[in-house]
Amino acid sequence: MSVDKSLLTGSTTMLILKLLESEDMYGYQMIEELNRKSNNVFELKAGTLYPLLHSLEQKELLTSYEETVEKARVRKYYSITPKGRKRLEEKREEWQEYTAAVNQVLGGASFARA
Amino acid sequence: MPEPENLQQQNVADAYLVAVRQQIRWKKAQAPVLRELENHITDQKNAFLSQGLDEETATARAVAEMGDPVTAGQQLDRNHRPQPDWQLLVLTAVLLLLGLFFQFLMGPDLYDGREVFFRQLLWAGLSVLAMLAAYFLDFTIMAKYPKLFFGALSVLTAVYYLGAGHSYFRMGTIYLLMFFPTAFAGLVYGMRNQGYKGLMLCGAALLIPVWFAWLLPRITVLLLLGVSFLVILTAALVKGWFNVRKPIALFLIYITTITAVLAIPLGLIPAGVYAERSLEVILNPELIQVMINPALDPSGFGYMGTLLRQHLLHSRFIGQGLPLGDYSGALLPAANTDFVLTYLTYHCGWLVMLAVLALFFAFMVRAFLLCRRQKSVLGFLVSLAVILTLAVQCLTYILANFGILLFAPLSLPLLSYGGRGLLTNMFLIGFLLSVFRTGNLVKDETVPAAVKISRFIEYENGRVIINLKTHTS
């Protein structure tokens, strides 16, 4: 299933913060996880993800640390900060308000059949 | 796997990384970003390989999955630029200009005030150059040659001290000694996982500047060295830097630092030449009491302290203070050097003094916040060292200006008269801002997993930990 990508851009930050809410992850893992959880709807490109992760880190919504894995490869893990959790909560509320409004305009629960 | 094919696959990935790199203008930022992307390609490739794709297709698809390298590179470029801290830069400029203005203001009250002002102006110009040089310096060189820096500074200090001849010129050694905390931070950084041996080396290094401080003798420098070394070592230990048992190590460093600071006057280490005066001051309880409470001996050792307090007692909130009574006509000696704050309070009012203190406070708080935010232990320790060097100067200076003369003031950074002090502090501030500008990128060298010194059973924070594995990574 393909979805208009512009719908994604505004909410990618929220999705990333949500992913990191429960555990620390590295970039590749996030893309995989997002893909799996959204039944392949959200196919985030690495070229989009890393600039976003780095800017979230600069805004102190995330922190990162490195961990050496097999064969001395260094993996960069991201971890959500208290400030990041707060932002996630705000974004979630915003999103719910927005989708509720869209649904209402589309005509309540029956919009899918319209 | 045939060689050329491998090479070709490598080229696809490399071409992607090169294209990204070309967009990232800040050279220092390139390596860590590219490493992360390279790791990602490897992960993606391995996933495709496990799906049954062949090496070549897996690599090509993994790179294709990355998206457009130019767009990604441009966005990464926007994320990775040096980050000058404008708040601290502005505060530095304000303090420097304010210092010059105060020197100009005090000019008429001094014997050769105008000349003194122009001399300070010249030094200010030089110190701005020194600051800029330090600002654009890559502070990570501290990590590459920590022992060399510490050693060179020690030699320079010794040469300066011995070459100075007269004790008046020798006092210039204090400005070199003010660099020791920063050099020490580099040294501590270099002792990662060195255990008690590393701690002992740091302790031994401490003796060098401490010895010179005693030779001069300047108790304030001793305080500066002692406090900053203890704080730096404590911070490093808390971060587990030496890989030793923390409570024991903390106990050891406090005992040894205090012993090192006190050992020389107690004759345990034959310094030989230290001035007797310093011994009298330090070991005479009556004199210490007078230094804290000058009213005990207002016309003798307590004269200076009493004079300072009289100035403050007759100061008003805004504007020139009230006449000094018995002390009228008594000028504050070396007001432009040692007692700028008292002078300002008396001549311009408490408000001005409070405003100046607020500026310093803002500087310290901001600097400390940025220091705590440093990701690398190197950036953290180096910035901490500079902050401590500045803070101890400020605190002892403020105490002295309130008439507590236990620690003779060194300088009030950027405000008090004295070219070398200004130069030193401006260089250190430049170095501090250099850490904050580029510190985001600095990563501590990852060292191969060290063998932790552990026992089978450990007790920590109310928990008993049983180590089934003796090797932890």
XYZ file of C-alpha atoms in Angstrom:
587
model
C 0.000 0.000 0.000
C 1.376 3.383 -0.853
C 0.465 6.562 0.948
C 1.047 10.177 0.003
C 4.455 10.880 1.556
C 3.605 14.446 2.505
C 1.271 13.040 5.139
C 4.320 11.482 6.740
C 6.748 14.375 7.023
C 5.050 16.282 9.844
C 4.587 13.243 11.999
C 7.928 11.497 11.536
C 9.325 13.196 14.628
C 6.425 11.885 16.663
C 6.858 8.373 15.288
C 10.563 8.330 16.102
C 10.009 9.602 19.616
C 7.319 6.951 20.045
C 9.676 4.198 18.906
C 12.303 5.289 21.384
C 9.815 5.613 24.220
C 10.188 1.977 25.183
C 13.782 1.206 24.242
C 17.020 2.659 22.873
C 17.576 1.925 19.212
C 20.035 2.510 16.396
C 19.012 3.990 13.052
C 18.590 0.829 11.029
C 16.578 -0.761 13.789
C 14.185 2.211 13.822
C 13.485 1.927 10.103
C 12.844 -1.804 10.435
C 10.655 -1.363 13.486
C 8.628 1.423 11.882
C 8.178 -0.644 8.779
C 7.010 -3.658 10.745
C 4.679 -1.799 13.078
C 3.015 0.090 10.210
C 2.601 -2.990 8.007
C 5.086 -1.564 5.487
C 3.211 1.731 5.112
C 5.986 3.834 6.545
C 9.121 3.258 4.552
C 11.470 5.805 5.979
C 14.688 6.417 4.063
C 18.004 6.559 5.884
C 18.675 9.848 4.112
C 15.641 11.310 5.893
C 16.085 9.554 9.198
C 19.643 10.527 10.128
C 19.348 14.284 9.556
C 16.180 14.153 11.641
C 17.828 12.138 14.423
C 20.761 14.538 14.504
C 18.515 17.577 14.710
C 16.429 15.985 17.471
C 19.642 15.310 19.320
C 20.643 18.948 18.997
C 17.255 19.978 20.329
C 17.994 17.661 23.277
C 14.950 15.517 22.664
C 17.324 12.600 22.167
C 20.784 11.659 23.335
C 23.106 9.166 21.764
C 25.831 6.817 22.854
C 28.044 4.368 21.076
C 28.333 0.704 21.724
C 30.787 -1.712 20.250
C 29.134 -4.733 18.712
C 30.506 -7.747 16.874
C 33.925 -7.319 15.286
C 34.595 -3.933 16.836
C 31.812 -2.260 14.851
C 30.574 0.786 16.678
C 26.851 1.292 16.734
C 25.234 4.590 17.625
C 22.203 4.175 19.838
C 19.629 6.873 20.444
C 17.784 7.336 23.670
C 14.832 9.596 24.453
C 15.314 12.375 27.039
C 12.695 13.629 29.540
C 12.325 16.653 27.268
C 11.718 14.264 24.366
C 8.989 12.432 26.289
C 7.279 15.735 26.977
C 7.441 16.664 23.300
C 6.018 13.254 22.357
C 3.052 13.852 24.647
C 2.427 17.268 23.056
C 2.720 15.850 19.544
C 0.382 12.996 20.381
C -2.298 15.374 21.640
C -1.875 17.571 18.571
C -2.201 14.559 16.339
C -5.325 13.270 18.038
C -6.962 16.654 17.800
C -6.038 16.842 14.133
C -7.254 13.373 13.153
C -10.480 13.829 15.124
C -11.131 17.037 13.198
C -10.379 15.365 9.856
C -12.695 12.470 10.681
C -15.424 14.847 11.671
C -15.190 16.709 8.377
C -15.193 13.454 6.476
C -18.414 12.533 8.180
C -17.858 10.520 11.342
C -17.304 6.790 11.396
C -18.826 6.168 7.961
C -16.241 8.244 6.080
C -14.479 5.134 4.836
C -17.528 4.180 2.776
C -18.150 7.606 1.334
C 34.509 -14.118 -3.695
C 36.536 -12.765 -6.628
C 38.470 -9.644 -5.892
C 37.161 -7.229 -8.596
C 33.531 -7.861 -7.714
C 34.183 -7.044 -4.079
C 35.885 -3.895 -5.111
C 32.975 -2.878 -7.258
C 30.491 -3.369 -4.429
C 32.690 -1.329 -2.197
C 32.688 1.390 -4.830
C 28.912 1.701 -4.898
C 28.825 2.269 -1.173
C 31.841 4.546 -1.259
C 30.375 6.646 -4.034
C 27.294 7.192 -1.893
C 29.367 8.194 1.132
C 31.588 10.502 -0.921
C 28.521 12.242 -2.332
C 27.188 12.797 1.190
C 30.557 13.988 2.417
C 30.852 16.602 -0.325
C 27.750 18.312 1.036
C 28.960 18.508 4.635
C 31.135 21.591 4.771
C 32.420 21.265 8.321
C 35.293 18.813 7.906
C 35.385 17.774 11.543
C 31.765 16.658 11.357
C 32.212 14.354 8.388
C 33.822 11.260 9.902
C 31.282 10.443 12.640
C 28.323 11.039 10.325
C 29.759 8.899 7.551
C 30.565 6.104 9.950
C 26.952 5.962 11.067
C 25.719 5.862 7.468
C 28.256 3.214 6.554
C 27.056 1.075 9.434
C 23.536 1.476 8.206
C 24.462 0.285 4.710
C 26.190 -2.736 6.236
C 23.133 -3.600 8.332
C 20.843 -3.240 5.350
C 23.159 -5.312 3.160
C 23.341 -8.080 5.751
C 19.558 -8.138 5.906
C 19.353 -8.550 2.139
C 22.037 -11.242 2.235
C 20.041 -13.219 4.768
C 17.036 -12.915 2.459
C 19.089 -14.842 -0.080
C 20.332 -12.064 -2.336
C 23.881 -12.264 -3.652
C 26.598 -9.955 -2.416
C 26.475 -7.573 -5.393
C 22.703 -7.129 -5.512
C 22.522 -6.809 -1.743
C 25.024 -3.965 -1.743
C 23.394 -2.184 -4.663
C 19.948 -2.417 -3.111
C 21.214 -1.378 0.295
C 22.693 1.777 -1.240
C 19.530 2.418 -3.257
C 17.517 2.167 -0.021
C 19.519 5.043 1.423
C 17.891 7.584 -0.859
C 19.468 10.584 -2.514
C 22.937 11.286 -1.089
C 22.924 14.975 -2.046
C 19.645 15.775 -0.302
C 20.698 13.822 2.768
C 24.119 15.512 2.729
C 22.587 18.973 2.502
C 20.339 18.294 5.460
C 23.196 16.846 7.471
C 25.260 19.907 6.603
C 22.563 22.096 8.113
C 22.647 19.974 11.283
C 26.394 19.972 11.647
C 27.872 23.400 11.906
C 30.140 24.786 14.586
C 27.954 26.197 17.311
C 29.386 29.357 18.744
C 27.789 30.159 22.071
C 26.670 33.719 21.489
C 25.605 34.271 25.082
C 29.110 33.646 26.381
C 30.762 35.509 23.500
C 28.626 38.574 24.203
C 29.226 38.308 27.961
C 32.982 38.129 27.330
C 32.884 41.210 25.108
C 30.735 43.104 27.614
C 33.045 42.263 30.518
C 36.140 43.207 28.531
C 34.710 46.571 27.471
C 33.339 47.203 30.942
C 36.806 46.508 32.348
C 38.347 49.070 30.024
C 35.634 51.571 30.900
C 36.257 51.091 34.629
C 39.991 51.511 34.146
C 39.300 54.722 32.265
C 36.952 55.866 35.035
C 39.515 55.168 37.745
C 42.294 56.869 35.813
C 42.117 60.307 37.497
C 42.304 58.688 40.964
C 45.562 56.947 40.164
C 49.077 58.269 40.087
C 49.603 57.625 36.360
C 46.041 56.687 35.558
C 45.868 57.721 31.914
C 49.052 55.873 31.046
C 47.797 52.840 32.939
C 44.592 52.962 30.947
C 46.364 53.045 27.592
C 48.625 50.206 28.643
C 45.564 48.149 29.521
C 44.002 49.067 26.182
C 47.035 47.694 24.393
C 46.925 44.478 26.404
C 43.207 44.179 25.676
C 43.976 44.252 21.949
C 46.599 41.548 22.380
C 44.323 39.454 24.536
C 41.532 39.548 21.949
C 44.004 38.059 19.473
C 45.003 35.424 22.029
C 41.363 34.620 22.661
C 40.591 34.232 18.965
C 43.648 32.015 18.521
C 42.458 29.765 21.352
C 38.893 29.893 20.058
C 39.823 28.441 16.694
C 42.268 25.977 18.165
C 41.233 22.348 18.101
C 41.093 21.564 21.793
C 41.309 17.834 21.141
C 45.092 18.171 20.745
C 45.001 18.088 24.544
C 44.006 14.465 24.249
C 46.752 13.592 21.825
C 49.707 14.905 23.798
C 48.565 15.406 27.395
C 51.900 14.533 28.998
C 53.795 16.682 26.530
C 51.608 19.688 27.329
C 51.903 19.209 31.046
C 55.646 18.654 30.803
C 56.221 21.658 28.538
C 54.190 23.880 30.845
C 56.219 22.631 33.817
C 59.513 23.352 32.053
C 58.298 26.778 30.939
C 57.242 27.587 34.474
C 60.600 26.485 35.876
C 62.539 28.476 33.274
C 60.437 31.561 33.865
C 60.753 31.278 37.623
C 64.507 30.743 37.637
C 65.132 33.315 34.911
C 63.075 36.032 36.574
C 65.654 36.755 39.239
C 64.042 39.357 41.447
C 61.044 38.210 43.458
C 58.914 40.980 41.927
C 59.336 39.508 38.457
C 58.924 35.994 39.792
C 55.333 36.801 40.625
C 54.663 36.586 36.890
C 54.915 32.814 37.371
C 51.365 32.860 38.700
C 50.031 33.411 35.175
C 51.742 30.262 33.969
C 50.458 28.420 37.021
C 46.933 29.401 36.013
C 47.231 27.134 32.968
C 47.929 24.076 35.088
C 44.321 23.083 35.857
C 43.588 22.939 32.116
C 46.759 20.977 31.394
C 45.849 18.740 34.320
C 42.434 18.030 32.791
C 44.219 16.762 29.679
C 46.521 14.643 31.811
C 43.615 13.071 33.683
C 41.927 12.363 30.361
C 45.056 10.525 29.210
C 44.931 8.234 32.248
C 41.817 6.353 31.205
C 41.667 2.884 32.711
C 45.134 3.345 34.178
C 43.871 2.462 37.639
C 45.746 3.441 40.763
C 48.942 3.902 38.792
C 47.246 6.647 36.780
C 45.897 8.240 39.925
C 49.373 8.246 41.454
C 50.831 9.852 38.339
C 48.208 12.606 38.547
C 49.057 13.100 42.193
C 52.753 13.353 41.371
C 52.014 15.862 38.605
C 50.132 17.990 41.099
C 53.325 18.478 43.104
C 54.976 20.485 40.314
C 52.690 23.538 40.245
C 52.031 23.271 43.985
C 55.753 23.498 44.618
C 56.042 26.685 42.563
C 53.019 28.176 44.295
C 54.802 27.620 47.601
C 58.052 29.060 46.294
C 56.398 32.311 45.231
C 54.571 32.119 47.723
C 50.951 32.628 46.724
C 48.337 30.968 48.883
C 45.600 31.932 46.435
C 47.325 30.053 43.620
C 47.635 27.110 45.948
C 43.922 27.253 46.629
C 43.211 27.517 42.907
C 45.385 24.500 42.137
C 44.123 22.433 45.062
C 40.440 23.090 44.423
C 40.553 22.596 40.676
C 42.637 19.423 40.878
C 40.323 17.906 43.453
C 37.205 18.773 41.508
C 38.639 17.514 38.217
C 39.810 14.243 39.748
C 36.529 13.759 41.582
C 34.562 14.354 38.380
C 36.764 11.905 36.475
C 36.450 9.271 39.191
C 32.697 9.631 39.365
C 32.595 9.002 35.628
C 34.568 5.811 36.240
C 37.507 7.152 34.283
C 40.308 5.378 36.120
C 38.474 2.101 36.400
C 39.086 1.807 40.121
C 36.819 1.389 43.112
C 35.327 4.834 43.601
C 35.022 5.232 47.393
C 38.579 4.073 48.019
C 40.001 6.192 45.216
C 38.100 9.285 46.346
C 39.380 8.813 49.871
C 42.912 8.432 48.551
C 42.901 11.535 46.349
C 41.514 13.770 49.085
C 44.089 12.545 51.553
C 46.980 12.857 49.114
C 45.954 16.239 47.677
C 45.562 17.768 51.099
C 48.842 16.217 52.183
C 50.581 17.483 49.041
C 49.276 20.999 49.589
C 50.269 20.980 53.250
C 53.378 18.792 53.048
C 55.780 21.439 51.867
C 55.307 23.922 54.702
C 55.352 21.109 57.204
C 58.846 20.352 55.988
C 58.051 16.930 54.642
C 59.156 18.034 51.205
C 62.227 20.214 51.372
C 61.254 23.246 49.322
C 64.086 25.050 51.044
C 63.562 28.542 49.766
C 59.935 29.362 50.482
C 59.479 32.674 52.183
C 59.022 32.619 55.918
C 56.289 35.205 55.644
C 53.923 32.745 54.075
C 54.549 30.282 56.865
C 53.734 32.877 59.463
C 50.522 33.807 57.740
C 49.420 30.248 57.278
C 50.382 28.816 60.623
C 49.598 31.741 62.868
C 46.002 31.449 64.076
C 45.910 35.026 65.377
C 46.835 36.430 61.998
C 44.227 34.296 60.285
C 41.637 35.708 62.675
C 42.681 39.256 61.770
C 42.479 38.455 58.080
C 38.912 37.291 58.540
C 37.963 39.995 61.039
C 40.168 43.078 60.466
C 38.525 44.965 63.359
C 40.723 42.951 65.746
C 43.771 44.928 64.639
C 42.496 47.919 62.662
C 45.736 49.857 62.526
C 48.091 46.943 62.054
C 47.538 43.792 59.995
C 43.846 44.561 59.847
C 44.299 48.039 58.360
C 43.613 47.083 54.765
C 40.568 45.040 55.638
C 39.219 47.830 57.822
C 39.774 50.401 55.071
C 37.861 48.221 52.595
C 34.979 47.741 54.979
C 34.834 51.455 55.754
C 34.453 52.077 52.042
C 31.623 49.588 51.790
C 29.917 50.851 54.956
C 29.868 54.360 53.525
C 28.641 53.316 50.085
C 25.175 54.158 48.889
C 22.889 52.211 46.584
C 23.469 54.555 43.691
C 26.130 57.225 43.301
C 29.174 58.412 45.225
C 29.490 57.151 48.827
C 29.358 59.231 52.003
C 32.524 60.840 53.440
C 34.757 58.265 55.131
C 35.266 60.058 58.463
C 38.498 58.906 60.121
C 39.566 57.296 56.892
C 38.808 60.183 54.566
C 41.650 60.845 52.196
C 42.907 57.297 52.517
C 43.000 55.977 48.978
C 42.506 52.318 48.333
C 45.981 51.177 47.330
C 46.089 49.358 43.985
C 42.362 49.864 43.611
C 42.500 49.274 39.867
C 44.245 45.939 40.372
C 42.992 44.369 43.557
C 39.954 46.322 44.679
C 37.956 47.296 41.609
C 34.715 46.105 43.164
C 35.146 48.035 46.419
C 36.145 51.122 44.460
C 33.109 50.836 42.205
C 30.780 50.301 45.109
C 32.048 53.374 46.933
C 32.209 55.651 43.899
C 29.241 54.453 41.869
C 27.030 52.595 44.338
C 26.084 49.038 45.265
C 23.941 48.743 42.172
C 26.994 48.811 39.918
C 28.789 46.188 41.987
C 25.712 43.965 41.974
C 25.359 44.369 38.217
C 28.986 43.334 37.700
C 28.546 40.335 39.996
C 25.395 39.379 38.095
C 27.361 39.374 34.835
C 29.980 37.046 36.280
C 27.299 34.864 37.774
C 25.535 34.617 34.423
C 28.813 33.732 32.734
C 29.590 30.981 35.241
C 26.102 29.484 35.191
C 25.940 29.402 31.401
C 29.447 27.961 31.167
C 28.656 25.306 33.754
C 25.463 24.299 31.939
C 27.350 23.872 28.677
C 30.117 22.013 30.489
C 27.646 19.516 31.928
C 26.152 19.029 28.488
C 29.486 17.952 26.987
C 29.272 14.486 25.548
C 32.946 13.705 25.705
C 34.814 13.365 28.956
C 37.574 15.402 27.311
C 35.306 18.384 26.615
C 33.770 18.043 30.050
C 37.064 17.970 31.954
C 38.761 20.722 29.933
C 35.834 23.119 30.198
C 35.438 22.282 33.883
C 39.107 23.147 34.436
C 38.790 26.558 32.788
C 35.582 27.337 34.666
C 37.258 26.446 37.966
C 40.263 28.621 37.145
C 37.962 31.567 36.509
C 35.625 30.841 39.413
C 38.337 30.603 42.066
C 39.764 33.916 40.850
C 36.345 35.555 41.058
C 35.531 34.157 44.488
C 38.838 35.076 46.117
C 38.664 38.515 44.521
C 35.144 39.130 45.816
C 36.093 37.928 49.309
C 39.089 40.271 49.331
C 36.940 43.190 48.198
C 34.672 42.585 51.168
C 37.693 42.916 53.429
C 38.367 39.208 53.951
C 42.009 39.104 52.926
C 42.819 35.510 53.712
C 43.464 34.947 50.024
C 45.177 37.817 48.278
C 43.327 38.445 45.014
C 44.892 37.252 41.759
C 42.675 39.171 39.379
C 39.047 39.721 38.577
C 38.879 38.125 35.129
C 38.676 40.769 32.368
C 37.945 43.620 34.778
C 40.947 44.271 36.964
C 44.122 45.949 35.787
C 47.001 43.741 34.711
C 48.005 42.831 31.181
C 49.276 39.332 31.781
C 46.276 38.373 33.861
C 43.988 39.661 31.126
C 45.909 37.797 28.448
C 45.836 34.569 30.442
C 42.141 34.756 31.198
C 41.186 35.724 27.662
C 43.183 32.808 26.283
C 41.494 30.442 28.732
C 38.049 31.812 27.863
C 38.841 31.390 24.168
C 39.759 27.784 24.866
C 36.558 27.266 26.861
C 34.448 28.669 24.035
C 36.333 26.481 21.586
C 35.233 23.448 23.608
C 31.628 24.634 23.513
C 31.829 25.433 19.805
C 32.987 22.025 18.669
C 32.453 19.810 21.717
C 29.303 18.264 20.260
C 31.415 16.340 17.801
C 34.082 15.113 20.119
C 33.881 11.492 21.080
C 36.143 9.889 23.587
C 38.380 7.283 22.056
C 36.703 3.953 22.433
C 39.155 1.659 24.091
C 38.995 -2.102 23.907
C 37.042 -3.580 26.753
C 39.134 -3.248 29.847
C 39.306 -5.819 32.523
C 37.435 -4.389 35.426
C 39.020 -4.721 38.792
C 36.236 -6.553 40.464
C 35.647 -8.929 43.253
C 33.381 -11.872 43.191
C 30.890 -10.172 45.474
C 30.405 -6.417 45.437
C 28.305 -4.210 47.616
C 26.899 -1.119 45.984
C 23.976 1.167 46.869
C 22.434 -1.323 49.201
C 22.639 -4.161 46.700
C 24.849 -7.186 46.792
C 26.208 -7.929 43.358
C 27.605 -11.327 42.629
C 29.882 -11.290 39.633
C 29.626 -14.622 37.926
C 31.780 -13.307 35.123
C 34.976 -11.681 36.193
C 35.515 -10.006 32.842
C 33.071 -7.266 32.047
C 33.148 -5.151 28.958
